[in-house]
Short mmCIF file of C-alpha atoms in Angstrom, two decimals:
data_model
loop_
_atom_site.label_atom_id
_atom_site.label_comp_id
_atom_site.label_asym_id
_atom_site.label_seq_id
_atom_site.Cartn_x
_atom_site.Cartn_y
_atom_site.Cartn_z
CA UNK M 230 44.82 328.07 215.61
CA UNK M 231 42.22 328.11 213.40
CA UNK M 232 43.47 331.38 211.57
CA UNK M 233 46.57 329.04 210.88
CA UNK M 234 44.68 326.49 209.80
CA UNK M 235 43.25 328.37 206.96
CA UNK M 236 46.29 330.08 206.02
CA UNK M 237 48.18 326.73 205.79
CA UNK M 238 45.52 325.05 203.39
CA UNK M 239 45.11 328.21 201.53
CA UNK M 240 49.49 327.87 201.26
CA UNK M 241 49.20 323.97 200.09
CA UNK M 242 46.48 325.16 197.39
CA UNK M 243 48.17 328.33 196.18
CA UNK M 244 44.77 330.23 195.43
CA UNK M 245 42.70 332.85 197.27
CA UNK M 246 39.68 331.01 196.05
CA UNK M 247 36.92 329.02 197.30
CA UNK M 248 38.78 325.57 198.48
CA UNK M 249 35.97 322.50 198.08
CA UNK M 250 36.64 319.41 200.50
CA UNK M 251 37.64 317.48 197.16
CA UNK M 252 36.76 318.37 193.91
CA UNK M 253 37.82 316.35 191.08
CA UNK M 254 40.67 316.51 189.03
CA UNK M 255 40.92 316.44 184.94
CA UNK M 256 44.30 316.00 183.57
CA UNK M 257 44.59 313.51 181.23
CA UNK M 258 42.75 311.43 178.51
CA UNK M 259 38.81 312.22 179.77
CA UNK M 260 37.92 314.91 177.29
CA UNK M 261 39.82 312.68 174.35
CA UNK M 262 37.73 309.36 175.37
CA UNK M 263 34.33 311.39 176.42
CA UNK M 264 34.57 313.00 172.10
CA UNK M 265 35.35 309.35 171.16
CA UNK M 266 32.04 307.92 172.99
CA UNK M 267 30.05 310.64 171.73
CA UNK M 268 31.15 310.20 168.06
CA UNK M 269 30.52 306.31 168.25
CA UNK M 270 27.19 306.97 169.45
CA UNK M 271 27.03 304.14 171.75
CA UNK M 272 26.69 306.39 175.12
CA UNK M 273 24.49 304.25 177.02
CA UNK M 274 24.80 300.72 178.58
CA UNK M 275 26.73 298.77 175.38
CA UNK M 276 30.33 300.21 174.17
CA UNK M 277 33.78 299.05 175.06
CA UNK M 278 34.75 301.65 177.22
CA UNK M 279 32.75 299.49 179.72
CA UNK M 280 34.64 296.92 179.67
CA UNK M 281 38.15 298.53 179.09
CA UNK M 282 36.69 300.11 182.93
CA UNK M 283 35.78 296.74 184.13
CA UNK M 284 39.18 295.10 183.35
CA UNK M 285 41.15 297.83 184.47
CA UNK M 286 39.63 297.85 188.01
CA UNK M 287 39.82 293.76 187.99
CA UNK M 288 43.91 294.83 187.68
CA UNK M 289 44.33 296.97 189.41
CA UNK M 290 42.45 295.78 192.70
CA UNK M 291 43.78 292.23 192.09
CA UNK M 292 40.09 291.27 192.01
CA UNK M 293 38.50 288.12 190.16
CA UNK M 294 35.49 290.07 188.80
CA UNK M 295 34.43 293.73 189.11
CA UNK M 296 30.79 294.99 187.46
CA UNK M 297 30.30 298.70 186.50
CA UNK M 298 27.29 300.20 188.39
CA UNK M 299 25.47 303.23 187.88
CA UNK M 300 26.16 304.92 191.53
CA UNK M 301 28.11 303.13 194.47
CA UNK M 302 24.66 302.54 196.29
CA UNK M 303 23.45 300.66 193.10
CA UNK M 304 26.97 298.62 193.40
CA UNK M 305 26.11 298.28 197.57
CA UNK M 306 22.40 297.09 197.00
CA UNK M 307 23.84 294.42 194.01
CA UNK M 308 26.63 293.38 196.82
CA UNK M 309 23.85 292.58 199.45
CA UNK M 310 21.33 290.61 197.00
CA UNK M 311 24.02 288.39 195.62
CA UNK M 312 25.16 288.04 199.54
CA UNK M 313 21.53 286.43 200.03
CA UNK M 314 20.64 289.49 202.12
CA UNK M 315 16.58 288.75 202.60
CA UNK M 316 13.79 291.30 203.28
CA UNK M 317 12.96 291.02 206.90
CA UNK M 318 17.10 290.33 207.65
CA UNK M 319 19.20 292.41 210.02
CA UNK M 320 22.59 293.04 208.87
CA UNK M 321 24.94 294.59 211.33
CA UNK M 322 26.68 298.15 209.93
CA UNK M 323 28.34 301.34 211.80
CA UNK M 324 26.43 304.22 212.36
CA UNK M 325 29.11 306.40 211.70
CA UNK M 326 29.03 306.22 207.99
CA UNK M 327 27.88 307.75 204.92
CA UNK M 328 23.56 307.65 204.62
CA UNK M 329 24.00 305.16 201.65
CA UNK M 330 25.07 302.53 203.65
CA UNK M 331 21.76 302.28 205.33
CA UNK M 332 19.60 303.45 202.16
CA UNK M 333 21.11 299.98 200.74
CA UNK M 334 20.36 297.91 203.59
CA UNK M 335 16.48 299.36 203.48
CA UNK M 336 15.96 298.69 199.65
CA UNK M 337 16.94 295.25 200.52
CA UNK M 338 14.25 295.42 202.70
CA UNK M 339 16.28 294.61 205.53
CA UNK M 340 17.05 296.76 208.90
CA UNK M 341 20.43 297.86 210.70
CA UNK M 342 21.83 296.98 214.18
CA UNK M 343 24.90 299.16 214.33
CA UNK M 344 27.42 298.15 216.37
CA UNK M 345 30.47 300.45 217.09
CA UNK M 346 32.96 301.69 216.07
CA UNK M 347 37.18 301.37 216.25
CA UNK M 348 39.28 304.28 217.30
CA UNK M 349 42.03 302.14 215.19
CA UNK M 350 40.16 302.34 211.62
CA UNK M 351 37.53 304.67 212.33
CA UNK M 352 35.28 301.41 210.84
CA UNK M 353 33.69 298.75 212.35
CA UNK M 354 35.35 297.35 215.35
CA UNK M 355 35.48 293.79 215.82
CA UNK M 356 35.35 293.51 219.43
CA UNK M 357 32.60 295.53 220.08
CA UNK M 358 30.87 293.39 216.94
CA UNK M 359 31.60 289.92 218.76
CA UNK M 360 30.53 291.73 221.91
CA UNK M 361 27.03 292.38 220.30
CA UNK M 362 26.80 288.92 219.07
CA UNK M 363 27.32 287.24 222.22
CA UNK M 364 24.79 289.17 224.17
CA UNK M 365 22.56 289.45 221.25
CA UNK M 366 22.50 286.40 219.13
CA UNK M 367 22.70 282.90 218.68
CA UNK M 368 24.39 280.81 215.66
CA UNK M 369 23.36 277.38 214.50
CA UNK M 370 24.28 275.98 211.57
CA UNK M 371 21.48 277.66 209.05
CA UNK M 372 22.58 281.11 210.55
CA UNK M 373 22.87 284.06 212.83
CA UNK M 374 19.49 284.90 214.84
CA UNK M 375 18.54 287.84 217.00
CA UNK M 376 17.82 286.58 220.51
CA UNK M 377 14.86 288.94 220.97
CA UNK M 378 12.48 287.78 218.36
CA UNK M 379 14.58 284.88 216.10
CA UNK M 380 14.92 287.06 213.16
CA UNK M 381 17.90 286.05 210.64
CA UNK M 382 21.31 288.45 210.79
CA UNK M 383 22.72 287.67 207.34
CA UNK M 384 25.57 290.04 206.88
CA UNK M 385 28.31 292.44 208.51
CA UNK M 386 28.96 295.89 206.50
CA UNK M 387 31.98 297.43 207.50
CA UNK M 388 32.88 301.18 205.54
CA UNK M 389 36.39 301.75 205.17
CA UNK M 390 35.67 305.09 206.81
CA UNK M 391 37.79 307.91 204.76
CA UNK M 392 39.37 304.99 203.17
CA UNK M 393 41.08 303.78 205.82
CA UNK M 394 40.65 300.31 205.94
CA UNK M 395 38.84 298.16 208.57
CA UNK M 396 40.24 295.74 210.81
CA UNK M 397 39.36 293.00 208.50
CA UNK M 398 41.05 289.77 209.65
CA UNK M 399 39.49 290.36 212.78
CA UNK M 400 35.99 290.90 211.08
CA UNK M 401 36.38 288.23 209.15
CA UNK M 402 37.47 285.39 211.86
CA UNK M 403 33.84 286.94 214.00
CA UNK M 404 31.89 286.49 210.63
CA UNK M 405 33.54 282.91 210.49
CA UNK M 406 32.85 282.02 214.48
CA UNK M 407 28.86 283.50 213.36
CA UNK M 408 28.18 282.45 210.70
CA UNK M 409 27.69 285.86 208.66
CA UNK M 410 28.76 286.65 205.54
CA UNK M 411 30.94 289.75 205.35
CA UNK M 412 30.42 292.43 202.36
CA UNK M 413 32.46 295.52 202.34
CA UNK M 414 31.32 299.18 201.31
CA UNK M 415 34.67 300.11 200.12
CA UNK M 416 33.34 303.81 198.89
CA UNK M 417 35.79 305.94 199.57
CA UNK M 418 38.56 303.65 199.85
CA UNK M 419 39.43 302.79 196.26
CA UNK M 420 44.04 302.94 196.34
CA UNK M 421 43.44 301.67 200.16
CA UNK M 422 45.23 298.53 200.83
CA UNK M 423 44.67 295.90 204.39
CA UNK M 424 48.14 294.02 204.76
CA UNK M 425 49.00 294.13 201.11
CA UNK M 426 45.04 292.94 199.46
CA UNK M 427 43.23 295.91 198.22
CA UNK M 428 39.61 296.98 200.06
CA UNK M 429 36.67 295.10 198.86
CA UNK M 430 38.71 292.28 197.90
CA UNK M 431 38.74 290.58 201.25
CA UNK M 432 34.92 290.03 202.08
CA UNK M 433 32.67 287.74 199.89
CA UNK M 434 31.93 290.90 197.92
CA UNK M 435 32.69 294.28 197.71
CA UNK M 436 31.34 298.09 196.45
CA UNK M 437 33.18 300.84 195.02
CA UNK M 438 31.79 304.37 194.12
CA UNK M 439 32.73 307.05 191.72
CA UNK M 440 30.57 309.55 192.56
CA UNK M 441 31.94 313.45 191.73
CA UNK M 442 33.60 313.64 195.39
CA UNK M 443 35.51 310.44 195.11
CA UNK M 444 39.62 309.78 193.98
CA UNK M 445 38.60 309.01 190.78
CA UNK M 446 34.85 309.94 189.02
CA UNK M 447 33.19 308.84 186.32
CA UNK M 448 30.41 311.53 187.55
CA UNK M 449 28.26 308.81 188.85
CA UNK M 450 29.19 305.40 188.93
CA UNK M 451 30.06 302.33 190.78
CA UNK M 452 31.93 298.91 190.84
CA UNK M 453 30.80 295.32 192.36
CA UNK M 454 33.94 293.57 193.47
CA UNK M 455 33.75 289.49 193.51
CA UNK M 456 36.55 287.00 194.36
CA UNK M 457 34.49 284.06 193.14
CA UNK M 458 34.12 284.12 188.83
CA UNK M 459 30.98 282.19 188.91
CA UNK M 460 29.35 284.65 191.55
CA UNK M 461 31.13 287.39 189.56
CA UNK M 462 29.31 286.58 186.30
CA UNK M 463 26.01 286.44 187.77
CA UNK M 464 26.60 289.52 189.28
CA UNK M 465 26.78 290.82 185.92
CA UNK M 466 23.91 289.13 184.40
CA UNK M 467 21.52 290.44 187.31
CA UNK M 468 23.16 294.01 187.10
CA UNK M 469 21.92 293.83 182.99
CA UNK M 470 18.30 293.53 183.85
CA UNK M 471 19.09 289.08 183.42
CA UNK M 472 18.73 289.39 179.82
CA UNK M 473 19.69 286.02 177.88
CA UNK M 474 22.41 286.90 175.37
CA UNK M 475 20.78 286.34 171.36
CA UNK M 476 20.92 288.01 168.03
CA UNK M 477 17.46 289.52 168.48
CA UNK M 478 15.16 288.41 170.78
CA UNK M 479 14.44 289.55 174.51
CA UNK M 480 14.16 286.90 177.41
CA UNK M 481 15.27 287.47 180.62
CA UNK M 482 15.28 284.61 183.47
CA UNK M 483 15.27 286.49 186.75
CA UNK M 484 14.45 289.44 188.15
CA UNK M 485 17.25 291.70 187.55
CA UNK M 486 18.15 295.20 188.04
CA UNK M 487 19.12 298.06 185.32
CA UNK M 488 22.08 298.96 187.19
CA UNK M 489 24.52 299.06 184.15
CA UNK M 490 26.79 302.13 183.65
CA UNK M 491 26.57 304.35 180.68
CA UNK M 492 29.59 303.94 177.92
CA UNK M 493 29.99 307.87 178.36
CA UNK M 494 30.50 307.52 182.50
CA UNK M 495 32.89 304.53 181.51
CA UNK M 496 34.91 306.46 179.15
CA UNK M 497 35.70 308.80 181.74
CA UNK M 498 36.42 306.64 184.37
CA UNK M 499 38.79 305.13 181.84
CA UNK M 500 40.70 308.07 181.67
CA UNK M 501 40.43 308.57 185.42
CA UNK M 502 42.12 305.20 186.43
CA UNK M 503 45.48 306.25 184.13
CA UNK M 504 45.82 309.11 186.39
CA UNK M 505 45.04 306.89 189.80
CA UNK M 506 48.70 306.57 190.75
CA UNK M 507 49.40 310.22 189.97
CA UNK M 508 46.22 310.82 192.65
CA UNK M 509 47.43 308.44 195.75
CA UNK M 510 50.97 310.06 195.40
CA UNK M 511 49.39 313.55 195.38
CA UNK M 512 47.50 312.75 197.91
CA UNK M 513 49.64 310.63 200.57
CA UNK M 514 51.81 314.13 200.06
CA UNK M 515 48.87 316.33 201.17
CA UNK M 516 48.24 314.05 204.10
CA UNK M 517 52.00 314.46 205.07
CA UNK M 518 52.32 317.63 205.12
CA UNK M 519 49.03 317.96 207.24
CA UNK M 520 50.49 315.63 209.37
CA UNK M 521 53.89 317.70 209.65
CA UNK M 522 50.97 321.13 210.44
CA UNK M 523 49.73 319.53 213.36
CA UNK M 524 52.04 317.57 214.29
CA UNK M 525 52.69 320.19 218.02
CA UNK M 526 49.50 321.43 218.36
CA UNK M 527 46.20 320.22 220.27
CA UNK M 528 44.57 318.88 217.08
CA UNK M 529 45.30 315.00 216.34
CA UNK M 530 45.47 314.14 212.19
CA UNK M 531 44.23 310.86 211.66
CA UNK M 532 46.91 308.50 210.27
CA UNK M 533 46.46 305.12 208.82
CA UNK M 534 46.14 301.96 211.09
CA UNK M 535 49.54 300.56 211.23
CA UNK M 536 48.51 297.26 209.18
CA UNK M 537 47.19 299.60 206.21
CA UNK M 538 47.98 301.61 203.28
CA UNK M 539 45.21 304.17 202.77
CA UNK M 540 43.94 305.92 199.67
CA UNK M 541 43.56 309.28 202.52
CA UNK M 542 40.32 310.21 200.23
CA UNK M 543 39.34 312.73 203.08
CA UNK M 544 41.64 314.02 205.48
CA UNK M 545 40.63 314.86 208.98
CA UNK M 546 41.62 315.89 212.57
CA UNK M 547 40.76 314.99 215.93
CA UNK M 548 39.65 317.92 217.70
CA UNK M 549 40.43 318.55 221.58
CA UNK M 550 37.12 319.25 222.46
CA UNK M 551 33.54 319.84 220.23
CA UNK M 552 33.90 324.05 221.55
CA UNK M 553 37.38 323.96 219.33
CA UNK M 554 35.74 321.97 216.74
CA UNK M 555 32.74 324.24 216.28
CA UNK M 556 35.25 327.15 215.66
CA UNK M 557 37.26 325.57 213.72
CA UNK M 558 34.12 325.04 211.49
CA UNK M 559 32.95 328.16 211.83
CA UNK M 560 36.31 330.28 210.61
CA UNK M 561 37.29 327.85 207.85
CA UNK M 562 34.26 328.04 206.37
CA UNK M 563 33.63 331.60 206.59
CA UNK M 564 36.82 331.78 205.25
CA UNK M 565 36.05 329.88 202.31
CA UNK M 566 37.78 327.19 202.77
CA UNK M 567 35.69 324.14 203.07
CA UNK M 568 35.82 321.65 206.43
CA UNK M 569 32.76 319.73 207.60
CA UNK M 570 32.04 317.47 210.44
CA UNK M 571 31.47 313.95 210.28
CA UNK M 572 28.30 312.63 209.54
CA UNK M 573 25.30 312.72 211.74
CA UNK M 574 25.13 308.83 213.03
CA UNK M 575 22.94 307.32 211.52
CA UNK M 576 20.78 306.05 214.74
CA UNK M 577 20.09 309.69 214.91
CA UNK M 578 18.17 309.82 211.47
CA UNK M 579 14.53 309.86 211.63
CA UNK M 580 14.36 306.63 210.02
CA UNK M 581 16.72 304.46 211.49
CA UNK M 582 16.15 306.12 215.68
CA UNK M 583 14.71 303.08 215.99
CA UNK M 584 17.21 300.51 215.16
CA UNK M 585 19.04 297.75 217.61
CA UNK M 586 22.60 299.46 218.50
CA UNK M 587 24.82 299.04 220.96
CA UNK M 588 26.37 302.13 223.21
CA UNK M 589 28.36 303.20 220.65
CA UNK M 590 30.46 305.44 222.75
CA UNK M 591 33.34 305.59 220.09
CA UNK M 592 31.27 306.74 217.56
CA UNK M 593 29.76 309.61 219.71
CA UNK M 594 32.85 310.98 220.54
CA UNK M 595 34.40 310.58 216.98
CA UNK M 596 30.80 312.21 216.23
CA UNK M 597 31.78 315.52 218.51
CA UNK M 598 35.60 315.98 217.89
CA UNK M 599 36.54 315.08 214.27
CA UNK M 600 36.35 317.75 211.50
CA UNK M 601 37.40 316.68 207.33
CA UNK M 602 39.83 318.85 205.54
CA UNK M 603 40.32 320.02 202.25
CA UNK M 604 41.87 317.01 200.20
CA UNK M 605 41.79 317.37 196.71
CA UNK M 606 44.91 316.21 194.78
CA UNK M 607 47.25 318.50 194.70
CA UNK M 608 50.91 319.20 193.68
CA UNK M 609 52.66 320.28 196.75
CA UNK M 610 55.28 323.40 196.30
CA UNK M 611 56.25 324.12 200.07
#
């Protein structure tokens, strides 16, 4: 099988080449609006193409208000202090997800619990995260607390894993019943869509990254999603180091941070979002015809939950056991085209072996059987 599998992803790519897991795409208007930045000369934090960026993503998510960050984890930490995440807070998370979840959570100065996850969504499951409430925590009307030593549980952190979206009504009604307030790292799900509302919409804020790897790139970058303008605008002033507008003089009346993305980054990610429907049709085609591939054979392709629409950023297959996954690894790779497993949980990284979790026998299993395959867009000729 695996033979197969390399020969049919070496088919949907048409090249004997190296195949990447996704590597980005440049076919439109990003060399044209990268010359025009340069030539202005405003590269850095000030130039329109920041805001032409801004407003497009405010469109096309159907948000209120969406900030340009340097990197998604600089749009993940903003998303957390503007949630009133504290030093010294817990905030519950999966640890099945990408390292910058957690590296957010500890600049904050707050810890993990991760609670498990959904075999649904791949992303935090909401019975397992009332489960872990109930025999964890209490709820009064100032907040969440940790039974075992009364510290405050401020937020939930769900990743739309792959960019398949979350169970978020569900979520959302446990945040309610908890008092938490719910902030989604929507990373990899930018084009993903929960009953109709785009990711990172739903929760009291969201993030978005653009990093090289993602649907679209502006080579680093990321986006703060708010539903609520007044939040939305000081989201922006803290992201631009709280500087007072004036002609001339510098005052700033908080502590902010110098998260602001460059002009250059935005002109690109201009470009990028003209060719965004181009990508999710390119790319809900790859996923199909995966799909069709293994559709008789002993390897499971993850779909989308049944309430969703997802963006399918990375594809990936359920493996029948972690011997076939290993060698399915193992030839792909050696054959040059490029798989990986998922993540090592995060409870298993030095500095978070210590955090509260619960069993999280879903994510250990997911952990030992699921493998990501190539899914750059692509132009299918079958």
């Amino acid at each position: 099988m695996s033979a197969a599998v390399v020969s049919f992803i070496r088919e949907l790519y048409r090249t004997n080449e190296f195949i990447p897991l996704h590597a980005p795409t440049f076919a439109g208007n990003e060399l044209k609006y990268v010359t025009e930045t340069i030539q202005s000369t405003f590269v850095s934090s000030v130039g329109k193409f920041v805001d032409d960026f801004e407003r497009k993503m405010e469109a096309f998510t159907s948000t209120t208000k969406a900030i340009a960050t340097v990197n998604g984890t600089a749009a993940l930490h903003t998303a957390l202090y503007m949630a009133g995440v504290k030093a010294g807070d817990y905030v519950i998370t999966q640890a099945l997800t990408f390292v910058a979840t957690c590296n957010a959570l500890h600049h904050m100065g707050a810890e993990p619990i991760f609670v498990d996850v959904s075999k649904v969504s791949l992303s935090l499951c909401p019975v397992a995260l009332d489960n872990y409430l109930t025999d964890n925590a209490f709820s009064n009307e100032s907040g969440c607390y940790h039974k075992t030593n009364q510290r405050r549980i401020s937020a939930v952190v769900p990743m739309h894993t792959f960019g398949h979206p979350a169970e978020l009504d569900e979520l959302v009604a446990v945040c309610s019943k908890w008092n938490l307030i719910l902030v989604e790292d929507a990373a990899e799900s930018l084009g993903s869509y929960y009953k109709g509302k785009h990711t990172g919409t739903i929760g009291e804020l969201g993030a978005l990254s653009f990093n090289g790897n993602k649907i679209i790139t502006t080579g680093g970058g990321g986006m703060v999603l708010c539903r609520d303008a007044e939040l939305g605008a000081r989201t922006k002033h803290v992201t631009t180091t709280a500087k007072v507008p004036h002609p001339y003089e510098f005052f700033h009346d908080e502590p902010g941070f110098n998260y602001r993305l460059p002009n250059l980054n935005a002109a690109l990610g201009c470009a990028q979002m003209e060719m965004l429907p181009e990508f999710l049709k390119q790319k809900r085609q790859l996923a199909q015809a995966y799909k069709d591939f293994f559709v008789d054979s002993e390897f499971s392709f993850v779909n989308e939950p049944d309430y969703a629409q997802s963006n399918y950023w990375l594809n990936a297959v359920i493996c029948p056991d972690t011997q076939s996954r290993d060698q399915l690894l193992k030839t792909t790779n050696e054959s040059g085209v490029m798989t990986r497993p998922i993540w090592k949980l995060m409870h298993r990284l030095p500095m978070f072996q210590h955090a509260h979790r619960d069993k999280l026998e879903v994510s250990e299993w997911i952990e030992g059987h699921l493998i990501n395959l190539p899914s750059s867009p692509t132009q299918l000729v079958l």
